Amino acid sequence: MKNGSLLLAPAGILIAGLGVLYLKANPAIGHVTPDMLLGLSYLPWLTAVIVFSLMMQAILVRHKLDTWLFPIVMTLASVGVVEIARLKPSLLVPQLRWLLIAMVLMLVLVRLWGRIHRLLEYPYILGICCVIVLFLPLLFGTEIGGSRNWLVLGPFSVQPSEFGKILIVLFLAAYLSDHRRVLTMPARRILFLRLPPLRFIAPLIFIWGMAVLMFVVERDLGSALLFFGIAVLMTYMATGSRSYVFLALTFMGLAAVICYFAFGHVRVRFDIWLNPWQDPSGMAYQIVQSLFSFGTGGIWGTGFGFGHPGFIPEVHTDFIFAAIAEEMGLVASLALMACYVLAFWRGICIALACPREKDLLLAAGCSTLLLMQAFIIIAGVTKFLPLTGITLPFISYGGSSMVSGFLLLGMLISLSKEQKNG
């Protein structure tokens, strides 16, 4: 079976969840009305998603690629599709369509991995492309949801930072592996820090500064934390030096203090995090309603379709985890977090088996990025961290997020073959 039976879980979630919602909306199933037939317009897309996922798993088995990651991710994606159908029925077909497109692009990446892998030989080109992608919103961006990190292209809205995070992982994997020897043999000592010449850590400092700029100018705290965190963690994974971690945290701490006193929107964001009850009906309305959802859900939840997650604005994107926690309780919330941890563990296993250092760093970076993004948004909706504007991978609504997540998955799956060929 080669883990093909694991796809029964996401298929069951899709069919059972959508079936429950359909029966709840149309209790008189003995009398078929035109409205009920119209409500089944998602069936062709649902069938296409299920059939293609089965084909995808068969391809992975045939080519002796990892067969665990895809079912885990499809389980998360299935929960997301069902929850979006519950929260925003009009977005069900678009989400199924994006899920299908993302799987097709992942298959293309796996097929062309030999050519794409060569990009690791050109770290500076990857770095320049990353900078261009991240700076596009500064020039042509549109503010949506309080963050100026979107590009509107006709009927589509694209979030460049979702694809910038892939480029930054590729750049860091290539750059750190090429310069690891220099970065681990410091030439100077500053107090208790041991650091190499400035020209070798300049790209890392530039990434840290870019994260601060994203926070201040684009008002995108989530992406800023994500880019900063992945840069620090991948640097530590490559060098094992705590000096870089201390230097990065000091840099970010000073930048945060300066931004707090210099920019009003930064100060508002942190004040809401410290005490959301000072303005529960205004600026802190989202986070307060999210906390109410967690409290209402308890251990077992109110029941799927019987909660009131609609009180949270934009619940289908940033706050979808709060909706899941309200209707399916702590048990389902912990199960979803376990899926992210399991996917991370599998990715690290792939990384440790890679014979080449660049592949090891790339696999570890992709795994860490997905887990870190899930952690940041879950921490935001539970008020553990200041509220962020990123999506919950594979679950939240959004084409950019879905496509970028499956591209990361495709790289991990492709690297599982690299470990065998090494």
CSV table of C-alpha atoms in Angstrom, one decimal:
chain,number,residue,atom,x,y,z
A,1,MET,CA,0.0,0.0,0.0
A,2,LYS,CA,3.0,2.3,0.6
A,3,ASN,CA,0.9,4.6,2.9
A,4,GLY,CA,-1.7,5.1,0.2
A,5,SER,CA,-4.4,4.2,2.7
A,6,LEU,CA,-3.5,7.4,4.6
A,7,LEU,CA,-5.4,9.4,1.9
A,8,LEU,CA,-8.6,7.8,3.3
A,9,ALA,CA,-8.4,10.3,6.2
A,10,PRO,CA,-8.5,13.5,4.1
A,11,ALA,CA,-11.0,12.0,1.6
A,12,GLY,CA,-13.2,11.0,4.5
A,13,ILE,CA,-12.9,14.5,6.1
A,14,LEU,CA,-13.9,16.2,2.8
A,15,ILE,CA,-16.9,13.9,2.1
A,16,ALA,CA,-18.2,13.8,5.7
A,17,GLY,CA,-17.7,17.5,6.4
A,18,LEU,CA,-19.3,18.8,3.2
A,19,GLY,CA,-22.1,16.2,3.5
A,20,VAL,CA,-22.9,17.4,7.1
A,21,LEU,CA,-23.0,21.0,5.9
A,22,TYR,CA,-25.2,20.1,2.9
A,23,LEU,CA,-27.7,18.2,5.0
A,24,LYS,CA,-27.7,20.9,7.7
A,25,ALA,CA,-28.6,23.5,5.0
A,26,ASN,CA,-31.1,21.3,3.3
A,27,PRO,CA,-32.9,19.1,5.9
A,28,ALA,CA,-35.7,18.2,3.6
A,29,ILE,CA,-33.6,15.7,1.5
A,30,GLY,CA,-36.7,13.9,0.2
A,31,HIS,CA,-37.6,17.0,-1.9
A,32,VAL,CA,-34.9,18.1,-4.3
A,33,THR,CA,-35.1,21.8,-5.2
A,34,PRO,CA,-33.2,23.8,-7.8
A,35,ASP,CA,-31.3,25.6,-4.9
A,36,MET,CA,-30.1,22.2,-3.6
A,37,LEU,CA,-28.8,21.2,-7.0
A,38,LEU,CA,-27.0,24.6,-7.3
A,39,GLY,CA,-25.5,24.0,-3.9
A,40,LEU,CA,-23.8,20.8,-5.4
A,41,SER,CA,-21.8,22.9,-7.9
A,42,TYR,CA,-18.6,22.1,-5.9
A,43,LEU,CA,-18.9,18.3,-6.7
A,44,PRO,CA,-16.9,18.4,-9.9
A,45,TRP,CA,-14.0,20.2,-8.2
A,46,LEU,CA,-14.3,18.0,-5.1
A,47,THR,CA,-14.1,14.9,-7.4
A,48,ALA,CA,-11.1,16.3,-9.3
A,49,VAL,CA,-9.2,17.0,-6.0
A,50,ILE,CA,-9.8,13.5,-4.7
A,51,VAL,CA,-8.9,11.8,-7.9
A,52,PHE,CA,-5.8,13.9,-8.5
A,53,SER,CA,-4.6,13.3,-4.9
A,54,LEU,CA,-4.9,9.6,-5.4
A,55,MET,CA,-2.9,9.9,-8.7
A,56,MET,CA,-0.3,12.0,-7.0
A,57,GLN,CA,0.2,9.4,-4.2
A,58,ALA,CA,0.6,6.7,-6.9
A,59,ILE,CA,3.2,8.8,-8.7
A,60,LEU,CA,5.1,9.2,-5.4
A,61,VAL,CA,5.0,5.5,-4.8
A,62,ARG,CA,6.2,4.6,-8.3
A,63,HIS,CA,9.1,7.0,-8.1
A,64,LYS,CA,10.0,5.9,-4.6
A,65,LEU,CA,9.5,9.3,-3.1
A,66,ASP,CA,8.4,10.1,0.4
A,67,THR,CA,4.8,8.9,0.9
A,68,TRP,CA,4.1,10.3,4.3
A,69,LEU,CA,4.2,14.1,3.8
A,70,PHE,CA,1.5,14.4,1.1
A,71,PRO,CA,-1.2,12.6,3.1
A,72,ILE,CA,-0.4,14.7,6.2
A,73,VAL,CA,-0.7,17.9,4.2
A,74,MET,CA,-3.9,16.7,2.4
A,75,THR,CA,-5.4,16.1,5.8
A,76,LEU,CA,-4.7,19.7,6.8
A,77,ALA,CA,-6.0,21.0,3.4
A,78,SER,CA,-9.2,18.9,3.8
A,79,VAL,CA,-9.9,20.4,7.2
A,80,GLY,CA,-9.4,23.8,5.7
A,81,VAL,CA,-11.7,23.2,2.8
A,82,VAL,CA,-14.5,21.9,5.1
A,83,GLU,CA,-14.0,24.8,7.5
A,84,ILE,CA,-14.1,27.4,4.7
A,85,ALA,CA,-17.3,25.7,3.4
A,86,ARG,CA,-18.7,26.3,6.9
A,87,LEU,CA,-17.5,29.9,7.2
A,88,LYS,CA,-17.7,31.3,3.7
A,89,PRO,CA,-19.7,28.9,1.4
A,90,SER,CA,-19.1,31.2,-1.6
A,91,LEU,CA,-15.4,30.5,-1.3
A,92,LEU,CA,-15.6,26.7,-1.3
A,93,VAL,CA,-15.2,26.3,-5.1
A,94,PRO,CA,-12.4,28.9,-5.3
A,95,GLN,CA,-10.5,27.1,-2.5
A,96,LEU,CA,-11.0,23.7,-4.2
A,97,ARG,CA,-9.8,25.2,-7.4
A,98,TRP,CA,-6.7,26.6,-5.7
A,99,LEU,CA,-6.0,23.3,-4.0
A,100,LEU,CA,-6.1,21.5,-7.4
A,101,ILE,CA,-3.8,24.1,-9.0
A,102,ALA,CA,-1.4,23.9,-6.1
A,103,MET,CA,-1.2,20.1,-6.4
A,104,VAL,CA,-0.6,20.4,-10.2
A,105,LEU,CA,2.2,22.9,-9.6
A,106,MET,CA,3.7,20.6,-7.0
A,107,LEU,CA,3.8,17.8,-9.5
A,108,VAL,CA,5.4,20.0,-12.1
A,109,LEU,CA,8.1,21.0,-9.5
A,110,VAL,CA,8.8,17.4,-8.7
A,111,ARG,CA,9.1,16.5,-12.4
A,112,LEU,CA,11.5,19.4,-13.1
A,113,TRP,CA,13.4,19.2,-9.8
A,114,GLY,CA,16.7,18.3,-11.5
A,115,ARG,CA,16.7,21.7,-13.3
A,116,ILE,CA,15.3,23.7,-10.4
A,117,HIS,CA,17.9,22.2,-8.0
A,118,ARG,CA,20.6,23.9,-10.1
A,119,LEU,CA,19.5,27.2,-8.8
A,120,LEU,CA,21.3,26.5,-5.6
A,121,GLU,CA,24.5,27.1,-7.5
A,122,TYR,CA,23.6,30.8,-7.9
A,123,PRO,CA,22.9,32.1,-4.4
A,124,TYR,CA,23.3,35.8,-5.2
A,125,ILE,CA,20.8,35.6,-8.1
A,126,LEU,CA,18.3,33.9,-5.6
A,127,GLY,CA,19.0,36.7,-3.1
A,128,ILE,CA,18.4,39.5,-5.7
A,129,CYS,CA,15.2,37.8,-6.9
A,130,CYS,CA,14.0,37.6,-3.3
A,131,VAL,CA,14.7,41.3,-2.7
A,132,ILE,CA,12.8,42.2,-5.9
A,133,VAL,CA,9.8,40.1,-4.9
A,134,LEU,CA,9.6,41.5,-1.4
A,135,PHE,CA,10.0,45.1,-2.5
A,136,LEU,CA,7.3,45.0,-5.1
A,137,PRO,CA,4.5,45.8,-2.6
A,138,LEU,CA,6.5,48.9,-1.6
A,139,LEU,CA,6.2,50.2,-5.2
A,140,PHE,CA,2.9,48.7,-6.4
A,141,GLY,CA,1.3,47.3,-3.3
A,142,THR,CA,-2.4,47.6,-2.2
A,143,GLU,CA,-3.4,47.7,1.4
A,144,ILE,CA,-5.8,44.9,2.3
A,145,GLY,CA,-6.7,44.1,5.9
A,146,GLY,CA,-4.4,46.8,7.3
A,147,SER,CA,-1.2,45.4,5.6
A,148,ARG,CA,0.3,46.8,2.4
A,149,ASN,CA,1.6,43.5,1.2
A,150,TRP,CA,-0.7,42.7,-1.7
A,151,LEU,CA,-0.4,43.1,-5.5
A,152,VAL,CA,-3.7,43.3,-7.3
A,153,LEU,CA,-3.5,41.9,-10.8
A,154,GLY,CA,-6.9,42.2,-12.4
A,155,PRO,CA,-9.3,39.8,-10.6
A,156,PHE,CA,-6.5,38.2,-8.7
A,157,SER,CA,-4.7,39.3,-5.5
A,158,VAL,CA,-1.2,38.0,-4.9
A,159,GLN,CA,0.9,38.2,-1.7
A,160,PRO,CA,4.5,38.3,-2.9
A,161,SER,CA,5.9,37.5,0.6
A,162,GLU,CA,4.4,34.0,0.2
A,163,PHE,CA,6.8,33.3,-2.7
A,164,GLY,CA,9.6,35.4,-1.2
A,165,LYS,CA,9.8,33.0,1.7
A,166,ILE,CA,10.6,30.2,-0.8
A,167,LEU,CA,13.4,32.2,-2.4
A,168,ILE,CA,14.9,33.2,1.0
A,169,VAL,CA,15.1,29.5,2.0
A,170,LEU,CA,16.8,28.7,-1.3
A,171,PHE,CA,19.2,31.6,-0.9
A,172,LEU,CA,20.1,30.8,2.7
A,173,ALA,CA,20.6,27.1,1.9
A,174,ALA,CA,23.0,28.0,-0.9
A,175,TYR,CA,24.8,30.9,0.8
A,176,LEU,CA,25.3,29.3,4.2
A,177,SER,CA,26.6,26.1,2.7
A,178,ASP,CA,29.0,27.9,0.5
A,179,HIS,CA,30.4,30.1,3.3
A,180,ARG,CA,30.0,27.8,6.3
A,181,ARG,CA,33.7,27.4,6.7
A,182,VAL,CA,34.3,31.1,7.0
A,183,LEU,CA,31.2,31.7,9.2
A,184,THR,CA,32.3,29.0,11.6
A,185,MET,CA,35.9,30.3,11.9
A,186,PRO,CA,35.5,33.8,13.2
A,187,ALA,CA,38.3,36.3,12.6
A,188,ARG,CA,37.5,38.8,15.4
A,189,ARG,CA,36.1,38.9,18.9
A,190,ILE,CA,33.7,41.6,20.2
A,191,LEU,CA,33.1,41.2,23.9
A,192,PHE,CA,31.9,37.6,24.1
A,193,LEU,CA,30.8,37.4,20.5
A,194,ARG,CA,33.0,35.7,17.9
A,195,LEU,CA,32.2,37.0,14.4
A,196,PRO,CA,33.7,36.8,10.9
A,197,PRO,CA,34.5,39.8,8.7
A,198,LEU,CA,31.5,42.1,8.1
A,199,ARG,CA,31.3,41.2,4.4
A,200,PHE,CA,30.4,37.6,5.2
A,201,ILE,CA,27.5,38.4,7.6
A,202,ALA,CA,26.3,41.5,5.6
A,203,PRO,CA,23.7,39.4,3.7
A,204,LEU,CA,22.3,38.2,7.0
A,205,ILE,CA,22.1,41.7,8.5
A,206,PHE,CA,20.4,42.8,5.3
A,207,ILE,CA,17.7,40.1,5.7
A,208,TRP,CA,17.2,41.2,9.3
A,209,GLY,CA,16.9,44.8,8.2
A,210,MET,CA,14.5,43.8,5.4
A,211,ALA,CA,12.3,42.1,8.0
A,212,VAL,CA,12.1,45.3,10.1
A,213,LEU,CA,11.3,47.3,6.9
A,214,MET,CA,8.4,44.9,6.1
A,215,PHE,CA,7.0,45.4,9.6
A,216,VAL,CA,7.3,49.2,9.6
A,217,VAL,CA,6.4,50.1,6.0
A,218,GLU,CA,4.1,47.2,4.9
A,219,ARG,CA,2.7,46.7,8.4
A,220,ASP,CA,3.2,43.0,8.0
A,221,LEU,CA,4.3,41.7,11.4
A,222,GLY,CA,3.7,38.0,10.5
A,223,SER,CA,6.0,38.0,7.4
A,224,ALA,CA,8.6,40.0,9.3
A,225,LEU,CA,8.7,37.5,12.1
A,226,LEU,CA,8.8,34.6,9.6
A,227,PHE,CA,11.7,36.0,7.6
A,228,PHE,CA,13.7,37.0,10.6
A,229,GLY,CA,13.1,33.7,12.4
A,230,ILE,CA,14.0,31.5,9.4
A,231,ALA,CA,17.2,33.5,8.8
A,232,VAL,CA,18.3,33.1,12.4
A,233,LEU,CA,17.4,29.4,12.7
A,234,MET,CA,19.0,28.4,9.4
A,235,THR,CA,22.1,30.3,10.3
A,236,TYR,CA,22.3,28.5,13.6
A,237,MET,CA,21.7,25.1,11.8
A,238,ALA,CA,24.5,25.8,9.4
A,239,THR,CA,27.1,27.2,11.9
A,240,GLY,CA,26.1,26.0,15.4
A,241,SER,CA,27.2,29.4,16.6
A,242,ARG,CA,25.2,31.1,19.4
A,243,SER,CA,26.9,34.4,18.6
A,244,TYR,CA,24.7,34.9,15.5
A,245,VAL,CA,21.6,34.1,17.5
A,246,PHE,CA,22.5,36.7,20.2
A,247,LEU,CA,23.4,39.3,17.6
A,248,ALA,CA,20.2,38.8,15.7
A,249,LEU,CA,18.0,38.9,18.8
A,250,THR,CA,19.8,42.1,20.0
A,251,PHE,CA,19.3,43.7,16.5
A,252,MET,CA,15.6,42.8,16.5
A,253,GLY,CA,15.1,43.9,20.1
A,254,LEU,CA,16.6,47.4,19.4
A,255,ALA,CA,14.7,47.7,16.2
A,256,ALA,CA,11.4,46.8,18.0
A,257,VAL,CA,12.0,49.4,20.7
A,258,ILE,CA,12.8,52.1,18.2
A,259,CYS,CA,9.8,51.3,16.0
A,260,TYR,CA,7.5,51.3,19.1
A,261,PHE,CA,8.4,54.9,19.9
A,262,ALA,CA,8.7,56.1,16.3
A,263,PHE,CA,5.6,54.7,14.6
A,264,GLY,CA,2.1,54.9,15.9
A,265,HIS,CA,0.7,51.8,14.2
A,266,VAL,CA,3.5,49.7,15.8
A,267,ARG,CA,2.6,51.1,19.2
A,268,VAL,CA,-1.1,50.3,18.7
A,269,ARG,CA,-0.3,46.7,17.7
A,270,PHE,CA,1.8,46.1,20.8
A,271,ASP,CA,-0.6,47.9,23.1
A,272,ILE,CA,-3.4,45.7,21.9
A,273,TRP,CA,-1.3,42.6,22.5
A,274,LEU,CA,-0.5,43.7,26.1
A,275,ASN,CA,-4.0,44.6,27.0
A,276,PRO,CA,-6.8,43.9,24.4
A,277,TRP,CA,-9.5,44.7,27.0
A,278,GLN,CA,-8.7,48.4,26.8
A,279,ASP,CA,-10.6,48.6,23.5
A,280,PRO,CA,-12.6,45.3,23.1
A,281,SER,CA,-15.1,46.8,20.6
A,282,GLY,CA,-12.5,48.7,18.5
A,283,MET,CA,-9.0,47.9,17.5
A,284,ALA,CA,-8.8,44.8,19.7
A,285,TYR,CA,-12.2,43.4,18.5
A,286,GLN,CA,-10.7,40.5,16.5
A,287,ILE,CA,-8.4,39.2,19.2
A,288,VAL,CA,-11.1,39.5,21.9
A,289,GLN,CA,-13.6,37.6,19.8
A,290,SER,CA,-10.9,35.0,19.1
A,291,LEU,CA,-10.3,34.5,22.8
A,292,PHE,CA,-14.1,34.1,23.4
A,293,SER,CA,-14.1,31.4,20.7
A,294,PHE,CA,-11.4,29.4,22.4
A,295,GLY,CA,-13.2,29.8,25.7
A,296,THR,CA,-16.6,28.7,24.2
A,297,GLY,CA,-15.1,25.7,22.5
A,298,GLY,CA,-13.7,24.1,25.6
A,299,ILE,CA,-12.4,20.5,25.2
A,300,TRP,CA,-14.9,19.0,22.8
A,301,GLY,CA,-16.2,22.1,21.0
A,302,THR,CA,-19.8,23.3,20.4
A,303,GLY,CA,-20.2,20.9,17.4
A,304,PHE,CA,-19.4,21.4,13.8
A,305,GLY,CA,-21.8,24.0,12.4
A,306,PHE,CA,-23.2,25.0,15.8
A,307,GLY,CA,-20.8,27.7,16.9
A,308,HIS,CA,-20.7,31.4,16.2
A,309,PRO,CA,-17.2,32.0,14.6
A,310,GLY,CA,-18.7,34.5,12.2
A,311,PHE,CA,-18.4,37.2,15.0
A,312,ILE,CA,-14.6,37.3,14.1
A,313,PRO,CA,-13.9,39.5,11.1
A,314,GLU,CA,-11.9,37.7,8.3
A,315,VAL,CA,-12.3,34.4,10.2
A,316,HIS,CA,-11.6,32.3,7.1
A,317,THR,CA,-8.1,33.7,6.7
A,318,ASP,CA,-6.1,34.8,9.8
A,319,PHE,CA,-8.5,33.4,12.5
A,320,ILE,CA,-9.6,30.1,11.0
A,321,PHE,CA,-7.8,28.2,13.9
A,322,ALA,CA,-10.1,30.0,16.4
A,323,ALA,CA,-13.1,28.8,14.4
A,324,ILE,CA,-11.9,25.3,14.5
A,325,ALA,CA,-11.2,25.5,18.2
A,326,GLU,CA,-14.7,26.8,18.9
A,327,GLU,CA,-16.6,24.2,17.0
A,328,MET,CA,-14.3,21.2,17.4
A,329,GLY,CA,-12.6,22.0,20.7
A,330,LEU,CA,-9.2,21.5,22.2
A,331,VAL,CA,-9.0,17.9,20.9
A,332,ALA,CA,-9.2,18.9,17.2
A,333,SER,CA,-6.9,21.9,17.8
A,334,LEU,CA,-4.2,19.6,19.3
A,335,ALA,CA,-4.7,17.1,16.5
A,336,LEU,CA,-4.0,19.8,13.9
A,337,MET,CA,-0.9,21.0,15.7
A,338,ALA,CA,0.2,17.4,15.9
A,339,CYS,CA,-0.1,17.2,12.1
A,340,TYR,CA,2.2,20.2,11.7
A,341,VAL,CA,4.7,18.7,14.1
A,342,LEU,CA,4.6,15.3,12.4
A,343,ALA,CA,5.2,17.0,9.0
A,344,PHE,CA,8.1,18.9,10.5
A,345,TRP,CA,9.5,15.7,12.0
A,346,ARG,CA,9.3,13.9,8.6
A,347,GLY,CA,11.0,16.8,6.9
A,348,ILE,CA,13.8,16.8,9.4
A,349,CYS,CA,14.2,13.0,8.8
A,350,ILE,CA,14.5,13.8,5.1
A,351,ALA,CA,17.1,16.5,5.8
A,352,LEU,CA,19.3,14.3,8.0
A,353,ALA,CA,19.4,11.6,5.3
A,354,CYS,CA,20.5,14.0,2.5
A,355,PRO,CA,24.2,13.5,1.7
A,356,ARG,CA,24.9,17.0,0.4
A,357,GLU,CA,25.0,20.0,2.8
A,358,LYS,CA,22.9,22.3,0.6
A,359,ASP,CA,20.1,19.7,0.4
A,360,LEU,CA,20.3,19.2,4.1
A,361,LEU,CA,19.9,22.9,4.8
A,362,LEU,CA,17.2,23.3,2.2
A,363,ALA,CA,15.1,20.4,3.6
A,364,ALA,CA,15.5,21.6,7.1
A,365,GLY,CA,14.7,25.2,6.1
A,366,CYS,CA,11.5,24.1,4.3
A,367,SER,CA,10.4,22.0,7.3
A,368,THR,CA,11.2,24.8,9.8
A,369,LEU,CA,9.4,27.4,7.7
A,370,LEU,CA,6.1,25.5,7.6
A,371,LEU,CA,6.2,24.8,11.3
A,372,MET,CA,7.2,28.3,12.2
A,373,GLN,CA,4.4,29.8,10.1
A,374,ALA,CA,1.9,27.6,11.8
A,375,PHE,CA,3.3,28.5,15.2
A,376,ILE,CA,3.3,32.3,14.6
A,377,ILE,CA,-0.3,32.5,13.5
A,378,ILE,CA,-1.6,30.1,16.2
A,379,ALA,CA,0.4,32.2,18.8
A,380,GLY,CA,-1.2,35.3,17.3
A,381,VAL,CA,-4.8,34.2,17.6
A,382,THR,CA,-4.2,32.9,21.1
A,383,LYS,CA,-2.5,36.2,22.2
A,384,PHE,CA,0.8,34.5,22.9
A,385,LEU,CA,2.4,36.8,20.3
A,386,PRO,CA,1.2,40.2,18.9
A,387,LEU,CA,-1.5,39.6,16.2
A,388,THR,CA,0.0,38.7,12.9
A,389,GLY,CA,-1.3,38.7,9.3
A,390,ILE,CA,-0.1,35.5,7.9
A,391,THR,CA,-2.2,32.4,7.0
A,392,LEU,CA,-2.3,29.0,8.7
A,393,PRO,CA,-0.5,26.8,6.1
A,394,PHE,CA,-2.8,24.6,4.0
A,395,ILE,CA,-5.9,25.5,6.0
A,396,SER,CA,-6.6,29.3,5.7
A,397,TYR,CA,-8.3,30.6,2.5
A,398,GLY,CA,-5.9,32.0,-0.1
A,399,GLY,CA,-4.4,31.0,-3.4
A,400,SER,CA,-0.9,32.5,-2.8
A,401,SER,CA,-0.6,30.6,0.6
A,402,MET,CA,-1.9,27.3,-0.8
A,403,VAL,CA,0.4,27.4,-3.9
A,404,SER,CA,3.5,28.4,-1.9
A,405,GLY,CA,2.8,25.7,0.7
A,406,PHE,CA,2.6,23.0,-1.9
A,407,LEU,CA,5.7,24.2,-3.6
A,408,LEU,CA,7.6,23.9,-0.3
A,409,LEU,CA,6.0,20.4,0.1
A,410,GLY,CA,7.2,19.6,-3.5
A,411,MET,CA,10.8,20.5,-2.6
A,412,LEU,CA,10.7,18.3,0.5
A,413,ILE,CA,9.3,15.4,-1.5
A,414,SER,CA,11.9,15.9,-4.2
A,415,LEU,CA,14.7,16.0,-1.7
A,416,SER,CA,13.5,12.6,-0.3
A,417,LYS,CA,14.7,11.2,-3.7
A,418,GLU,CA,18.0,13.1,-3.5
A,419,GLN,CA,18.8,11.2,-0.2
A,420,LYS,CA,18.4,7.9,-2.0
A,421,ASN,CA,20.5,8.9,-5.0
A,422,GLY,CA,23.2,10.2,-2.8
